[in-house]
XYZ file of C-alpha atoms in Angstrom:
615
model
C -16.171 -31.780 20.984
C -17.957 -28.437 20.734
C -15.988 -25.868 19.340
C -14.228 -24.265 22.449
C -12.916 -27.824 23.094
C -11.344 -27.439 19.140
C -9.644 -24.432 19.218
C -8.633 -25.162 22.775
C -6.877 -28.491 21.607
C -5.169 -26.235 18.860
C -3.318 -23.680 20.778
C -2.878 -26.378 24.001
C -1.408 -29.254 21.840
C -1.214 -29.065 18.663
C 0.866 -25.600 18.569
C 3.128 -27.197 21.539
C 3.766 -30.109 18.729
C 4.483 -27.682 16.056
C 6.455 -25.048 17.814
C 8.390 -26.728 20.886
C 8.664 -22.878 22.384
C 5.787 -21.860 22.180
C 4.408 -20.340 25.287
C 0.640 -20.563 25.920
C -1.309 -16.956 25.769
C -4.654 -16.564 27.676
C -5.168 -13.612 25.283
C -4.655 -15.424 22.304
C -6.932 -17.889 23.200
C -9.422 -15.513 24.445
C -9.297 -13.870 20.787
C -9.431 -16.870 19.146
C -13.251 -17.988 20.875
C -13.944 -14.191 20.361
C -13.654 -14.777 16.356
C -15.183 -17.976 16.155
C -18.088 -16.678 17.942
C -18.320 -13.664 15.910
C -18.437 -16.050 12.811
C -20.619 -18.429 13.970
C -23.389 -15.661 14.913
C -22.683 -13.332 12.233
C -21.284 -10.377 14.729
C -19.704 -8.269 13.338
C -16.291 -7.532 15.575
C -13.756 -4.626 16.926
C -11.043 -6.399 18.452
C -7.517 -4.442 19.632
C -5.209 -7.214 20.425
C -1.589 -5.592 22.190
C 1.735 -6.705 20.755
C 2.406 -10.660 21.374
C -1.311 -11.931 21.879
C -0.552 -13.491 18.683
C -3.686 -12.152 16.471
C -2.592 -13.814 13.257
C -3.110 -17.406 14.499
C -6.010 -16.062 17.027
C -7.871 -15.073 13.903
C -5.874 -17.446 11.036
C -7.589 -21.046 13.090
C -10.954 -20.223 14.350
C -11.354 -18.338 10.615
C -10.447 -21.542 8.945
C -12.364 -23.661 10.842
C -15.281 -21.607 10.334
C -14.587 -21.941 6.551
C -14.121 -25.785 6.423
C -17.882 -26.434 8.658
C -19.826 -24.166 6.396
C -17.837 -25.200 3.295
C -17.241 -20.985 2.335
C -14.549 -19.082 0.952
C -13.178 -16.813 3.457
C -10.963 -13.494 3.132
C -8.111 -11.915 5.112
C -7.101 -8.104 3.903
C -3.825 -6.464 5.186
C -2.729 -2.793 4.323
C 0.645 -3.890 3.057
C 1.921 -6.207 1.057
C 4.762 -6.788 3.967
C 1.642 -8.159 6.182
C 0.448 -10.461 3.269
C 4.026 -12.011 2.657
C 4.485 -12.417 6.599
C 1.057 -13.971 6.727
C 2.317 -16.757 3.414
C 5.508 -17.039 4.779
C 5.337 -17.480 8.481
C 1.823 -18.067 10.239
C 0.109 -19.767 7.230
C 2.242 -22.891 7.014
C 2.290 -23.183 10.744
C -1.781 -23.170 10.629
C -1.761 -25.711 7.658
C 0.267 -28.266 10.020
C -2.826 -28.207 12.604
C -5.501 -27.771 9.796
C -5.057 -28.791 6.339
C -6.334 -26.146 4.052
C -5.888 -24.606 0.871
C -4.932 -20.845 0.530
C -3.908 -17.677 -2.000
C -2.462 -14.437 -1.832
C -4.580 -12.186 -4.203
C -3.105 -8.828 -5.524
C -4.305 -6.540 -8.391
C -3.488 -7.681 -11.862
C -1.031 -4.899 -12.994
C 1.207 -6.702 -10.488
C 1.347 -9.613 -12.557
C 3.741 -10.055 -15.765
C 1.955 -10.088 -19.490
C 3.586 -12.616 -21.504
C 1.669 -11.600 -24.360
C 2.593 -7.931 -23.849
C 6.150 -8.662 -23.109
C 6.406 -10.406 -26.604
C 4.355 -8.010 -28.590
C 6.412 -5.578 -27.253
C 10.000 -6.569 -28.374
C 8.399 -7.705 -31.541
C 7.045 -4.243 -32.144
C 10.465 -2.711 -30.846
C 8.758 -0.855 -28.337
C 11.390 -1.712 -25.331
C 14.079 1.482 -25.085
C 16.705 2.365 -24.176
C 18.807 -0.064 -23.948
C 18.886 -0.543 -20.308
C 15.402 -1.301 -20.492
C 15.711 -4.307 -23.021
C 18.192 -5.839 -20.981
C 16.176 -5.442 -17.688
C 13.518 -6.857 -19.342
C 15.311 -9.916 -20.509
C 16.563 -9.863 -16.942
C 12.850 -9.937 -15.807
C 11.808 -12.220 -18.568
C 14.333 -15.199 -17.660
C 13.151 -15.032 -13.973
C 9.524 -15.368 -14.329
C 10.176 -18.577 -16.393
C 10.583 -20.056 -12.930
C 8.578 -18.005 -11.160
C 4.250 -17.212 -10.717
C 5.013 -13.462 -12.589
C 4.481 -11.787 -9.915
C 5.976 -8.489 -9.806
C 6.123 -8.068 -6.028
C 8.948 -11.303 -5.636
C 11.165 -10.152 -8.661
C 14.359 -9.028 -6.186
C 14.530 -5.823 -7.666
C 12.748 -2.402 -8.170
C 11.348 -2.752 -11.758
C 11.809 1.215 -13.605
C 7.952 2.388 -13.909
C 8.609 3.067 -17.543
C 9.363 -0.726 -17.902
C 6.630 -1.829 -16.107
C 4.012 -0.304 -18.021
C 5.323 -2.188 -21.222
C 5.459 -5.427 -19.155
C 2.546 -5.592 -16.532
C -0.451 -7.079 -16.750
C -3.405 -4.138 -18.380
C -6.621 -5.634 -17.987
C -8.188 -2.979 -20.619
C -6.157 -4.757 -23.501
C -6.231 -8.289 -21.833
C -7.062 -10.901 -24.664
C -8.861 -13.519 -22.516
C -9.189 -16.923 -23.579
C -8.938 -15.554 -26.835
C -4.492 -14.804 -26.156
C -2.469 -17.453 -27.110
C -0.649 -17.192 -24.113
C -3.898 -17.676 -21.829
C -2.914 -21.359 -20.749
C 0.403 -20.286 -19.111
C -1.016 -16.960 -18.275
C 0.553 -15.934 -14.561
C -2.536 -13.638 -13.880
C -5.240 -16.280 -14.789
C -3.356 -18.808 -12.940
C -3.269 -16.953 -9.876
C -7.138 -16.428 -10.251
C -8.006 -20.106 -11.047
C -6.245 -20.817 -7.307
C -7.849 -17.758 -5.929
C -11.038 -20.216 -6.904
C -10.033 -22.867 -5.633
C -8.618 -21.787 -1.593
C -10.486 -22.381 0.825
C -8.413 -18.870 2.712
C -7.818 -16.096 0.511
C -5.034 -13.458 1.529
C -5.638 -9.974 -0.420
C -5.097 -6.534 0.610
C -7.364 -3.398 1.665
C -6.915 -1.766 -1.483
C -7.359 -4.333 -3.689
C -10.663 -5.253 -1.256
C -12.029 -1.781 -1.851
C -10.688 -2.751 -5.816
C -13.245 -5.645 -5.713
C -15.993 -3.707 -3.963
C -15.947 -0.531 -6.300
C -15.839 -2.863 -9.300
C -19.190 -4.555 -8.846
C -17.720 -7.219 -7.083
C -15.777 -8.819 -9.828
C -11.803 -8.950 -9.563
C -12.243 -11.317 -6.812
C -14.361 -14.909 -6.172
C -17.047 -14.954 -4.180
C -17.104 -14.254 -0.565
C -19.487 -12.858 2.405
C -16.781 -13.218 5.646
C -13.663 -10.829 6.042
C -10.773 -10.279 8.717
C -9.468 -7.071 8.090
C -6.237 -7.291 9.884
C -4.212 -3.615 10.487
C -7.951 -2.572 10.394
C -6.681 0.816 12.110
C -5.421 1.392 8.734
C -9.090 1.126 6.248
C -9.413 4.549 5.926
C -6.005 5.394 4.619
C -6.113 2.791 1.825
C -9.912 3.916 0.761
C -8.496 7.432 0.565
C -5.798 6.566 -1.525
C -8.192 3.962 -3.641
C -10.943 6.442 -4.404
C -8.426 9.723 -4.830
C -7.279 11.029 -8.179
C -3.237 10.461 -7.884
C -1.717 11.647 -11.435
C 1.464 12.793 -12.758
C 3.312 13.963 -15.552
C 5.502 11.763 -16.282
C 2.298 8.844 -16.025
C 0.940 10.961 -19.041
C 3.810 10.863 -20.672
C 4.770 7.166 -20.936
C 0.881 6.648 -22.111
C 1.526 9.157 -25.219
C 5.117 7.703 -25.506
C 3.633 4.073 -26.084
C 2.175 5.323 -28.670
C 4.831 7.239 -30.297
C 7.879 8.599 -29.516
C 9.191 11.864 -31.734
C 12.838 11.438 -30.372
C 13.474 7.667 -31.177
C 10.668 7.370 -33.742
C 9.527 4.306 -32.449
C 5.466 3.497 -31.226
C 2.516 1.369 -31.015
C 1.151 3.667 -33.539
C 4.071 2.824 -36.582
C 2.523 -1.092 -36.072
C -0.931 0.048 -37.552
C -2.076 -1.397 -40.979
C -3.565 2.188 -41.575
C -2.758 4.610 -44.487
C 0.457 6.367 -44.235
C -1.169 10.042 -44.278
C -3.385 9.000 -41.471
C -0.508 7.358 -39.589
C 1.414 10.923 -40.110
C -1.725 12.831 -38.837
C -1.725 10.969 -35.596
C 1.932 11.136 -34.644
C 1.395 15.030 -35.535
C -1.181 14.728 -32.615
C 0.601 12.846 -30.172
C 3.265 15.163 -30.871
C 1.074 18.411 -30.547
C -0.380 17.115 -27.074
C 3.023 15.859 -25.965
C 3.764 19.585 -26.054
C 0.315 20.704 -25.108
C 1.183 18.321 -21.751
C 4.200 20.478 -21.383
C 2.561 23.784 -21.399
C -0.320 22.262 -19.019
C 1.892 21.259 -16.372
C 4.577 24.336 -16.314
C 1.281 26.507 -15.698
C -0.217 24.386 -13.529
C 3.531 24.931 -11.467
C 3.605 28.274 -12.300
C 0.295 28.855 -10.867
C 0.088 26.397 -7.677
C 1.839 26.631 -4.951
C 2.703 22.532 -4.209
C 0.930 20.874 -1.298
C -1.270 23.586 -0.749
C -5.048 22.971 -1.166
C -6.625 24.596 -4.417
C -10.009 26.150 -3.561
C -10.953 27.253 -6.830
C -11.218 26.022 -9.926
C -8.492 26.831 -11.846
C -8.809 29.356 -15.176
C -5.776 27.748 -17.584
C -4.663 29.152 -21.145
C -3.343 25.905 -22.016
C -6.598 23.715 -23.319
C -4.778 20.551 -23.144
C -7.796 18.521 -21.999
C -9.457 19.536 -25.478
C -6.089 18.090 -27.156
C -6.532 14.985 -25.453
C -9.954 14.472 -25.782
C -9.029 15.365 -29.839
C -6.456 12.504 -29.169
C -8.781 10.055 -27.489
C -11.170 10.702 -30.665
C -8.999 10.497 -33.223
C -7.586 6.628 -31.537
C -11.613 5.511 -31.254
C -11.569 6.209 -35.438
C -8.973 4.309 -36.147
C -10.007 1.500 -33.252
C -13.277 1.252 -35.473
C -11.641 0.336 -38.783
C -9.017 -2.147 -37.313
C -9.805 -6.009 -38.243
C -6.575 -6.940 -36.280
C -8.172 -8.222 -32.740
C -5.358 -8.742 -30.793
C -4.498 -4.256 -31.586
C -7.918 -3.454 -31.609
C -7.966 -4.826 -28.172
C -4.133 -3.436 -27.226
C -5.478 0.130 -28.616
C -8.554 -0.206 -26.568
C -6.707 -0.140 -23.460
C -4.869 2.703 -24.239
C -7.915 4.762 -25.382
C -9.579 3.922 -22.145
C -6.351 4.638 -20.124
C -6.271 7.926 -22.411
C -9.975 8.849 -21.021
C -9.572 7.787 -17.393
C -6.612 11.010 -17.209
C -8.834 12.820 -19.430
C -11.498 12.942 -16.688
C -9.344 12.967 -13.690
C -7.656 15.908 -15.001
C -11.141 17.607 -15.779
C -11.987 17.010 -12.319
C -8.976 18.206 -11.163
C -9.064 21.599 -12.977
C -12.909 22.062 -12.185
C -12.675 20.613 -8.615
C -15.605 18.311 -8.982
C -16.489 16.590 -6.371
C -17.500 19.400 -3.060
C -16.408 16.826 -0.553
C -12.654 15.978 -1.569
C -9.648 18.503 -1.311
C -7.138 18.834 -4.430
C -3.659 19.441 -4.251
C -0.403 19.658 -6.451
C 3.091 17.908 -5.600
C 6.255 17.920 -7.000
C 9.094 15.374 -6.593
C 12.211 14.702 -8.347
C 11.580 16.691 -11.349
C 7.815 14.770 -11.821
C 4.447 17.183 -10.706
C 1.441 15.096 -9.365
C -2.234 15.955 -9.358
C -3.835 14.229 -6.015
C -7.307 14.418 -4.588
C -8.529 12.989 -1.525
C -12.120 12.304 0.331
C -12.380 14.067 3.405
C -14.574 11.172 4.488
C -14.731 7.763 3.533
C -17.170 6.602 6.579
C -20.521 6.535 4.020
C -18.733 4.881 1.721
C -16.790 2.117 4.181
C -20.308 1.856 5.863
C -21.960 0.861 2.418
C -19.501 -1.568 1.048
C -19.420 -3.430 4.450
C -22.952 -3.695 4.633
C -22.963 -6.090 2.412
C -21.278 -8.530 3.817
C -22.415 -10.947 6.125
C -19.926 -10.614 8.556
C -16.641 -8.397 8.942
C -13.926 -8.022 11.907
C -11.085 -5.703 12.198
C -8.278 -6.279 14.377
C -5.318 -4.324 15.016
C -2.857 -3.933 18.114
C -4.427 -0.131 17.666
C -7.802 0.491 17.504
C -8.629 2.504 20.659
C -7.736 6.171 22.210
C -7.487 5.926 25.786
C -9.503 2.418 25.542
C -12.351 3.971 23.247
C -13.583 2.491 20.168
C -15.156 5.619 18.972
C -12.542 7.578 16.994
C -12.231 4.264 14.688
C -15.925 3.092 14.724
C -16.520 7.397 13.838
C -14.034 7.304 10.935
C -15.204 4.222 9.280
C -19.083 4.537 9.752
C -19.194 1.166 11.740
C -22.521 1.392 13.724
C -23.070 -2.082 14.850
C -20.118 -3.842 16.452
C -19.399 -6.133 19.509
C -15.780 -4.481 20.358
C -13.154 -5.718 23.239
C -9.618 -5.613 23.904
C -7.166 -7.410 24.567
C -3.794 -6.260 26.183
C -0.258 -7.389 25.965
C 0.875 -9.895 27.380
C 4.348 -8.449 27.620
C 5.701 -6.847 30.470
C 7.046 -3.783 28.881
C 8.531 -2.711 32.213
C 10.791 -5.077 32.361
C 12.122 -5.753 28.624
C 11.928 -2.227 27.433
C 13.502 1.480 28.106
C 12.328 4.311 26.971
C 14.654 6.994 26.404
C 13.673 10.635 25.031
C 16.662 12.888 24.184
C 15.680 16.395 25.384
C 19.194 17.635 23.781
C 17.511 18.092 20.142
C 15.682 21.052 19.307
C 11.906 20.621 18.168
C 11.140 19.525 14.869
C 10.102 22.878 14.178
C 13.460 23.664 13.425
C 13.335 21.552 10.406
C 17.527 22.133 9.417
C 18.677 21.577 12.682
C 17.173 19.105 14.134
C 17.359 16.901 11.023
C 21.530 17.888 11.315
C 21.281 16.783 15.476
C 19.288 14.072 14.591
C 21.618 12.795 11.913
C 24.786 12.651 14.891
C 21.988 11.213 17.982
C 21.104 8.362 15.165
C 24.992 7.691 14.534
C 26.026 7.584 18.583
C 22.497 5.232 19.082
C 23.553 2.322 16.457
C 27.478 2.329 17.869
C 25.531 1.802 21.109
C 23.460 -1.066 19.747
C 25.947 -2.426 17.501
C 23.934 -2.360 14.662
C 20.530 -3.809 15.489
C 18.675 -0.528 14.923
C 15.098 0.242 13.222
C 14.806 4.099 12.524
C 11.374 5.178 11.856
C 10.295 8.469 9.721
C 7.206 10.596 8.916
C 8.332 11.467 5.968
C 10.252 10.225 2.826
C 11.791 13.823 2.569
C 13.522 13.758 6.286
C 14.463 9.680 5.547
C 16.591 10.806 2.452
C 18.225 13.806 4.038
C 18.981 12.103 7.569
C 20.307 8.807 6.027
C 22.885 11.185 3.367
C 24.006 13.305 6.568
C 24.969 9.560 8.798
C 28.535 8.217 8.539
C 28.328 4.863 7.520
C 30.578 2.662 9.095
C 31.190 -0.457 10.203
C 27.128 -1.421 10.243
C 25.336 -2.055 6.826
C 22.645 0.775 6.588
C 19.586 -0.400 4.945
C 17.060 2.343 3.131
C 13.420 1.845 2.372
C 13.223 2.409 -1.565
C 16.174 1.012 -2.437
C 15.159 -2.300 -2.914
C 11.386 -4.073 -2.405
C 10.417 -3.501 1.014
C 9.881 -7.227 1.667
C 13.348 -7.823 0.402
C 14.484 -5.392 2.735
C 12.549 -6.634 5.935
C 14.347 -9.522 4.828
C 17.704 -8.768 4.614
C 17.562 -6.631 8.197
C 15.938 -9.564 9.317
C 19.218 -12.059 8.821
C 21.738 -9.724 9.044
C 21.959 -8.667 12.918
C 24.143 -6.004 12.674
C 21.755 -3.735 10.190
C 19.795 -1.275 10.736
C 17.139 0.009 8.273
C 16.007 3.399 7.656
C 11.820 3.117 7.038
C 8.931 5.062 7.185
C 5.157 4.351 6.214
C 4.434 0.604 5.872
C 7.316 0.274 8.297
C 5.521 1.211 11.237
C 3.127 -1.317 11.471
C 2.659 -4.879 10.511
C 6.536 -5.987 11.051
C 7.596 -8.657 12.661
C 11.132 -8.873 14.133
C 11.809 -10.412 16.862
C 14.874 -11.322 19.007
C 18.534 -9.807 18.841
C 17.983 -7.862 15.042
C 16.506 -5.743 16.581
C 16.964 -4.097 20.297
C 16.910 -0.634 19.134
C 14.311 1.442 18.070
C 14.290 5.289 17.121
C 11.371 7.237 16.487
C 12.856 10.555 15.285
C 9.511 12.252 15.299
C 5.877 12.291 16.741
C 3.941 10.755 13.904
C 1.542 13.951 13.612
C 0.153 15.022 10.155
C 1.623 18.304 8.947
C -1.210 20.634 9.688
C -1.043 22.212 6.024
C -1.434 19.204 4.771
C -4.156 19.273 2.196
C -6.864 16.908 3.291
C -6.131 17.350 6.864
C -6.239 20.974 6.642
C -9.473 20.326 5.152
C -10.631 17.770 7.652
C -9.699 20.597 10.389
C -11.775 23.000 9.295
C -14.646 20.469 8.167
C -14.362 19.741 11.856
C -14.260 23.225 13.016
C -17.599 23.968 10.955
C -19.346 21.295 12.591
C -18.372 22.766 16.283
C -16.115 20.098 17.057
C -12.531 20.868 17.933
C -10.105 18.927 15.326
C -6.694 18.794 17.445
C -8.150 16.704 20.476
C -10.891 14.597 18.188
C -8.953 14.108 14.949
C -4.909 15.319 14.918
C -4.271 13.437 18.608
C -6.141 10.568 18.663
C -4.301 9.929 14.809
C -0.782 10.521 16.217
C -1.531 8.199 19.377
C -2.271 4.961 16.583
C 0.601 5.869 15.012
C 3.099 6.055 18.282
C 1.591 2.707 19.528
C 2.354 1.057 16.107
C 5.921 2.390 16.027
C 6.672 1.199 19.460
C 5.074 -2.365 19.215
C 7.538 -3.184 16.491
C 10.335 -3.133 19.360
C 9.022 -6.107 21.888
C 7.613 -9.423 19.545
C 8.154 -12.526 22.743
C 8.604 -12.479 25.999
C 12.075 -12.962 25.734
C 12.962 -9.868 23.757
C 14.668 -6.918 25.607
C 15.553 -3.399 23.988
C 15.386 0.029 24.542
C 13.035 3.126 22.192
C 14.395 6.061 21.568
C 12.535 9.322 20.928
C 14.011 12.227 19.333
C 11.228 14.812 19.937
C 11.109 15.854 23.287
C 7.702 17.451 22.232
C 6.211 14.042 24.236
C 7.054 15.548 27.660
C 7.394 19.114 26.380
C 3.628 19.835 25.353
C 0.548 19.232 27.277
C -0.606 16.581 25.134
């Protein structure tokens, strides 16, 4: 049989054995001797495919099948982690019944639990308060039956914690650590050698690339499924992202003037050089202080910084002072196992050091820098305002690539995506639903609510709409944000009642999509990784509210700075950057409502802006 006849016999029979409802797609099948083709001539591929084609198993076979012939390791990257657990959990093991193959979900290595570092730790009482001891043992007694990896533990593990416990592959001991055997990280790797499929995700892809190619085995063919969503994960890879209270647990580690307690106290050094460096630690503890309460004092948060910025704190020069006094010590140590624990730290130390020297002198002429603040904690951010030179030069060395989304066009038009991720060569086609959204869907837009605009009350109307929409749906109900900050504030002003209210944050947001998932009557209050890449079909959920149009804020600092990047160039940003951004977004929100052909359910939209405005 040639390899039409294959896949064909796949999705005709062998799926019909597997899954006795399964309904026969044209599109699916269409996709799937799109990808094989594309593999087998080493084209690289655009494919949209609409809501229920079924791209996982379109790509997941043919993909496979490619690997097995020419005997190759071959990657899928998602965007979220949601994506990767709904790939392990639900498509893989339905593939694996029609073609026997070995696979592993990859993620970076500070997701992964240190045994070594969780021991050292409590020996060198390094675990406070007390909360954080007992979480630990909490955490500790789970992995025992578990891979260590942070991403299944049920809970939200405190940041503070997870620095003490996690995986830091500056101070990693190798095959040198006593606990390499049972090591959860270099297990994972030895099976990421051994699949055949590999399941990773776009950050830790661009992870691999910007690493020399090392964090992950060897490979030359990659899906990139939610492939709309590349550019926002090389953004956030390649961006400086820094905060205060990041800074702070570093010098903490190594000692803390309030419980007197640190990595430093553990050194077989001489007591008046042990003094000297907690003096330092101590000294740039403060000096941190005084750097951050002028860098609030002086920037206005989420508002671009066009100069460099003229400081009277020198707390980079402390650091650096820091960093050099650490690299002495680091030099005289015989003790491998804290030579190589100090190591990291140094090097951890050096990375801020730089980042916030490039921060201050605004290094780099093509990225925008930016201040936040949240819940008393001030971050330092930077962001490309193009990634397509760099996208285009990592995937040029590969021997073939395809991206796939149910979003990759504007008004059927490759060329927004293809422009924002430098893809020049490309066979590109889509693929439309299957669904008849006439039929199972309503679409209802409440022209009651003022616009958005009026930030106070229409988060207060929206609050009451949001309550009167679940009674109506019993439950059942997905409400989708643009922000965090309008989540919070909407979700405190609902009356909870009779339906259990579910909040992104709270908990893991696989547990989550989980729990909303078996419990009917839920609904879940999401935003980012929410819109796209979830899968829930049938009676959970029948209602859908998107409270907003997903449009950047214009001040926003790196799209202010793509607008008038834009504007310089003669091209006008709101029709070739702002629209086309918010019209992915919309269509991602609204597929998550219709998954089969049997699901029925009605979207609502709170901002009347989509038949107000032109647009």
């Amino acid at each position: 049989m040639d390899d039409k006849e294959v896949l064909t016999s796949f999705f005709r029979e062998k799926l019909l054995q597997i899954l006795p409802d399964y309904e026969e797609r044209k599109e699916q099948l269409t996709m799937a001797f799109l990808v094989n083709e594309s593999l087998n001539r080493s084209q690289n591929l655009l494919i949209e495919a609409g809501t229920g084609v079924g791209k996982s198993l379109a790509y997941l076979l043919p993909l496979i099948f490619h690997s097995q012939k020419e005997g190759k390791k071959v990657v899928i990257s998602t965007y979220t982690k949601i994506l990767q657990e709904q790939l392990r959990k639900k498509d893989i093991p339905i593939a694996q019944e029609i073609i026997p193959f070995s696979f592993a979900c990859a993620y970076g290595s500070d997701n992964y639990l240190c045994r070594r570092r969780m021991e050292k730790n409590l020996r060198l009482g390094l675990f406070e308060p007390e909360e954080e001891k007992e979480f630990r043992e909490k955490v500790s007694f789970w992995a025992r039956e578990k891979k260590g990896l942070v991403v299944d533990f049920p809970e939200n593990i405190p940041p503070s914690l997870l620095a003490k416990i996690a995986r830091d592959g500056e101070s990693c001991l190798g095959k040198k650590c006593g606990f390499y055997d049972g090591c959860y990280y270099f297990r994972a790797k030895r099976e990421w050698e051994e699949a055949e499929v590999l399941i990773i995700n776009h950050f830790l892809f661009f992870a691999h690339c910007t690493t020399d190619y090392q964090l992950l085995p060897e490979f030359d063919t990659i899906i990139f499924d939610e492939g709309h969503r590349l550019e926002d994960a090389a953004v956030s890879y390649l961006g400086i992202d820094l905060s205060n209270t990041s800074l702070q647990r570093s010098l903490t580690l190594l000692y803390n003037p309030r419980t007197k307690k640190g990595f430093l106290l553990n050194l077989p050094i001489a007591f008046s050089q042990k003094e000297r460096l907690k003096k330092k630690v101590v000294e740039v503890k403060d000096s941190l202080d005084g750097f951050f309460s002028e860098i609030n004092e002086k920037v206005e948060p989420r508002k671009r910084i066009l100069r460099p910025l003229a400081l009277r704190t020198d707390f980079v020069s402390e650091l650096a002072s820091l960093n050099a006094s650490l690299l002495e010590v680091w030099q005289e140590l015989k003790d491998e196992e804290l030579r190589i624990e100090l190591r990291g730290m140094i090097k951890s130390l050096k990375k801020k050091e730089k980042e916030i020297k490039d921060f201050i002198n605004l290094s780099d002429s093509d990225s925008v820098y930016w201040m936040e603040r949240e819940e008393g904690r001030t971050y330092l951010k930077s962001a490309h305002l193009s990634v397509a030179g760099i996208i285009k030069e990592i995937l040029s060395n590969f021997k073939v690539y395809i991206l796939t989304s149910a979003t990759l066009t504007v008004a059927n038009d490759f060329t927004f995506i293809t422009n924002r991720l430098g893809i020049e060569s490309a066979i590109t086609k889509i693929l439309a639903s299957p669904f008849d959204y006439s039929k199972q869907s309503l679409l209802f837009i409440d022209e009651r609510l003022p616009f958005p605009s009026e930030e106070e009350e229409f988060i207060k109307r929206c609050a009451s709409v949001i309550e009167e929409l679940i009674k109506i749906a019993r439950g059942r109900t997905l409400i989708l944000f643009t922000s965090f900050k309008m989540m919070e504030e909407t979700f405190a002003r609902c009356q909870k009642g009779r339906f259990p209210f579910l909040k992104q944050g709270d908990k893991p947001s696989y547990t989550l999509l989980k729990e909303f998932q078996e419990d009917t009557a839920s609904c879940l209050f999401a935003t980012a990784s929410f819109w796209q890449g979830v899968d829930v079909p049938g009676e959970t959920l029948s209602s859908l509210i998107i409270t907003r149009l997903p449009f950047d804020v214009p001040d926003e600092p790196r799209i202010e700075g793509i607008v008038e990047d834009l504007k310089r160039k003669g091209i006008e940003p709101f029709w070739n950057f702002q629209l086309p951004q918010a019209i992915l977004r919309f269509r991602q929100g609204f597929g998550r409502l219709i998954r089969n052909k049997n699901d029925r359910g009605v979207v609502s939209v709170l901002d009347k802006r989509l038949i107000k405005r032109n647009y």
